[in-house]
XYZ file of C-alpha atoms in Angstrom:
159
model
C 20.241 -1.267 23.663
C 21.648 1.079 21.032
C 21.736 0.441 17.227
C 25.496 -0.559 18.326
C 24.743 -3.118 20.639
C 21.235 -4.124 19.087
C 23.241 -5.252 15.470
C 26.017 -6.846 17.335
C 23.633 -9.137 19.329
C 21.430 -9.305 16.085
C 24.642 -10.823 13.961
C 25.327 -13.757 16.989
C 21.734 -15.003 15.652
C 22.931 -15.083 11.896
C 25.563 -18.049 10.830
C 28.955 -17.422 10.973
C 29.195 -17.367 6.785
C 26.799 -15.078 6.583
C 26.847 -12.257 3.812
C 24.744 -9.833 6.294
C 26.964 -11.002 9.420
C 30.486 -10.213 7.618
C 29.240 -6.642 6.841
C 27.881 -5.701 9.938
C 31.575 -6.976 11.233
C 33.380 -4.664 8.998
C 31.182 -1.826 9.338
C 31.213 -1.913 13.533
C 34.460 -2.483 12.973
C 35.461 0.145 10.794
C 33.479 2.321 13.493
C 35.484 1.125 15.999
C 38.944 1.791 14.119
C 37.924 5.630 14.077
C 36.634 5.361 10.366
C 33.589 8.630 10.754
C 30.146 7.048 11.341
C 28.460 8.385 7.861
C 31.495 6.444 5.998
C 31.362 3.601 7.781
C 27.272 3.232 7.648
C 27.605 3.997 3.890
C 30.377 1.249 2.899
C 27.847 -0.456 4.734
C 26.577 -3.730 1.871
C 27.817 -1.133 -1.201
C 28.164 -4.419 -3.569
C 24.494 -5.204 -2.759
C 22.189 -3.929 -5.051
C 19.042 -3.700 -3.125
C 16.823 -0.653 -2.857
C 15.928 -1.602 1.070
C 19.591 -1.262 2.096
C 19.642 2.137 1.220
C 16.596 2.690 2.799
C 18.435 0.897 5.812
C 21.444 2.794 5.933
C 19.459 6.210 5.950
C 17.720 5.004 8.962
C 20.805 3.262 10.616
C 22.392 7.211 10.031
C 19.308 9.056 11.205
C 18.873 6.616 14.881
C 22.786 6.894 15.268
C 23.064 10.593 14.792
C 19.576 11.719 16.359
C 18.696 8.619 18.888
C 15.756 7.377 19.286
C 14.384 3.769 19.300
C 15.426 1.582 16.339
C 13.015 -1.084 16.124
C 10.007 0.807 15.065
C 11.886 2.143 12.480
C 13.242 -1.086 11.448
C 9.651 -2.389 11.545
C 8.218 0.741 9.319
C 11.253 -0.594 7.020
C 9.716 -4.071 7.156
C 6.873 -3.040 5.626
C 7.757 -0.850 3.064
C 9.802 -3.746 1.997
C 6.991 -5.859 2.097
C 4.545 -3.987 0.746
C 7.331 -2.895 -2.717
C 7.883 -6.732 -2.675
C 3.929 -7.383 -2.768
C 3.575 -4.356 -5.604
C 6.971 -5.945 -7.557
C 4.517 -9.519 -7.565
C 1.753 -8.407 -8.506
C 2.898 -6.096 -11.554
C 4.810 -9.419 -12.570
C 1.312 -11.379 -12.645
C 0.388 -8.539 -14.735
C 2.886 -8.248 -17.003
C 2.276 -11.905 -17.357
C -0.945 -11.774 -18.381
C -1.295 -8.898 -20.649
C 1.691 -10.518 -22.251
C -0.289 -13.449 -22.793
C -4.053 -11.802 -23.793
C -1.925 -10.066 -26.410
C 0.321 -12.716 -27.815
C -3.321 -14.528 -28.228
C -5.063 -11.412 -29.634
C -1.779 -10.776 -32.265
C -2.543 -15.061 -33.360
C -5.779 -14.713 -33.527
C -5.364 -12.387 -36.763
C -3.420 -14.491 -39.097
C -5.793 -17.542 -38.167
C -9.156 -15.827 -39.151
C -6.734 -14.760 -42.477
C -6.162 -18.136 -42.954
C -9.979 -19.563 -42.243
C -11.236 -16.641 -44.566
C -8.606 -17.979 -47.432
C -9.563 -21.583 -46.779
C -13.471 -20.481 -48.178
C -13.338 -17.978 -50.042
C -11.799 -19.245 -54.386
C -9.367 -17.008 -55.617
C -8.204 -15.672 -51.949
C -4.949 -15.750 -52.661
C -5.422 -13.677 -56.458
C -7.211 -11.313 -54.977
C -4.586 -10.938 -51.987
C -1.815 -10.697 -54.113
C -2.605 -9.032 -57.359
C -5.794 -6.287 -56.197
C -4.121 -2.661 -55.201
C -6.177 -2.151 -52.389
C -6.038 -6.273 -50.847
C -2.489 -6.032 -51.201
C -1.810 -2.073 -48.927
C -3.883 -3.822 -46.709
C -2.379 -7.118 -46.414
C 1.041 -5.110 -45.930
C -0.484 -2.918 -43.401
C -1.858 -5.408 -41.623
C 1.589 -7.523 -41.726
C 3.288 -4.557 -40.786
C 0.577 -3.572 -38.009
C 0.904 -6.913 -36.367
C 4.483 -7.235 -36.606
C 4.706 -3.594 -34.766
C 2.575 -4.596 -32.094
C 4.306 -7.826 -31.240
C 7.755 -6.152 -30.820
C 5.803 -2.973 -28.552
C 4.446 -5.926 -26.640
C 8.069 -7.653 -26.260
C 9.270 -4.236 -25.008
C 6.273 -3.106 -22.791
C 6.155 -6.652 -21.252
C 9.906 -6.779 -20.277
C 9.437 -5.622 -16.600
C 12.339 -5.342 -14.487
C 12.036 -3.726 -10.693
């Protein structure tokens, strides 16, 4: 079959309220009205943001203009998509668990502050009134404080 024929069957095997089936309609049928086959093929899903559509649409152009059998290019497709969707997981598991190693790392500081100033008399006078307990108290507030809002901002992953 050609890419034509191939999506039109494909679409009779997706339900009639499709998203996918309604723009395959309008784009063969946009084809069919005359509309050139570049325009057409890139109005093709334009409100869906997804990264294998464009992908999609390059290779929908490339078979229409130059031939060729579609379905091993729709299978390389398959497994890009796959394979980005695997890489997307995995950096999420990632992200995930550096977010948590730090968050316990950045705790773990004010605790042993706290366990220090639980046995040691005068802590606390020594913390607040020496020079050099008190820049590094500060520093270290400051330190920890950077380091949680560089984690917030490294951790945020978005694909």
């Amino acid at each position: 079959l050609t890419a034509y024929l191939a999506l039109e069957r494909a679409v009779k095997l997706l339900p009639a309220k499709s998203l996918v089936s309604k723009e395959v309609k309008i784009m063969l049928a946009n084809i069919a009205q005359g509309t050139p086959r570049e325009e057409a093929i890139a109005a093709f899903a334009h409100s869906i943001r997804l990264p294998e559509l464009e992908l999609f649409r390059s290779a929908f152009l490339l078979v229409t203009e130059h031939g060729g059998r579609f379905a091993p290019t729709l299978h390389r497709l398959a497994t890009v998509s796959r394979e980005r969707a695997n890489l997307i997981s995995s950096a999420r598991v990632s992200t995930a668990s550096m977010r948590m190693t730090a968050n316990f790392l950045l705790a773990i500081a004010p605790i042993l502050v706290l366990i220090v100033s639980f046995r040691t008399p005068e802590y606390w006078q020594h913390f607040t009134q020496h020079p050099v307990a008190s820049t590094l108290a500060s520093t270290g507030i400051v330190t920890i404080f950077l380091c949680y809002v560089l984690l917030k901002k490294m951790s945020n992953f978005k694909p």
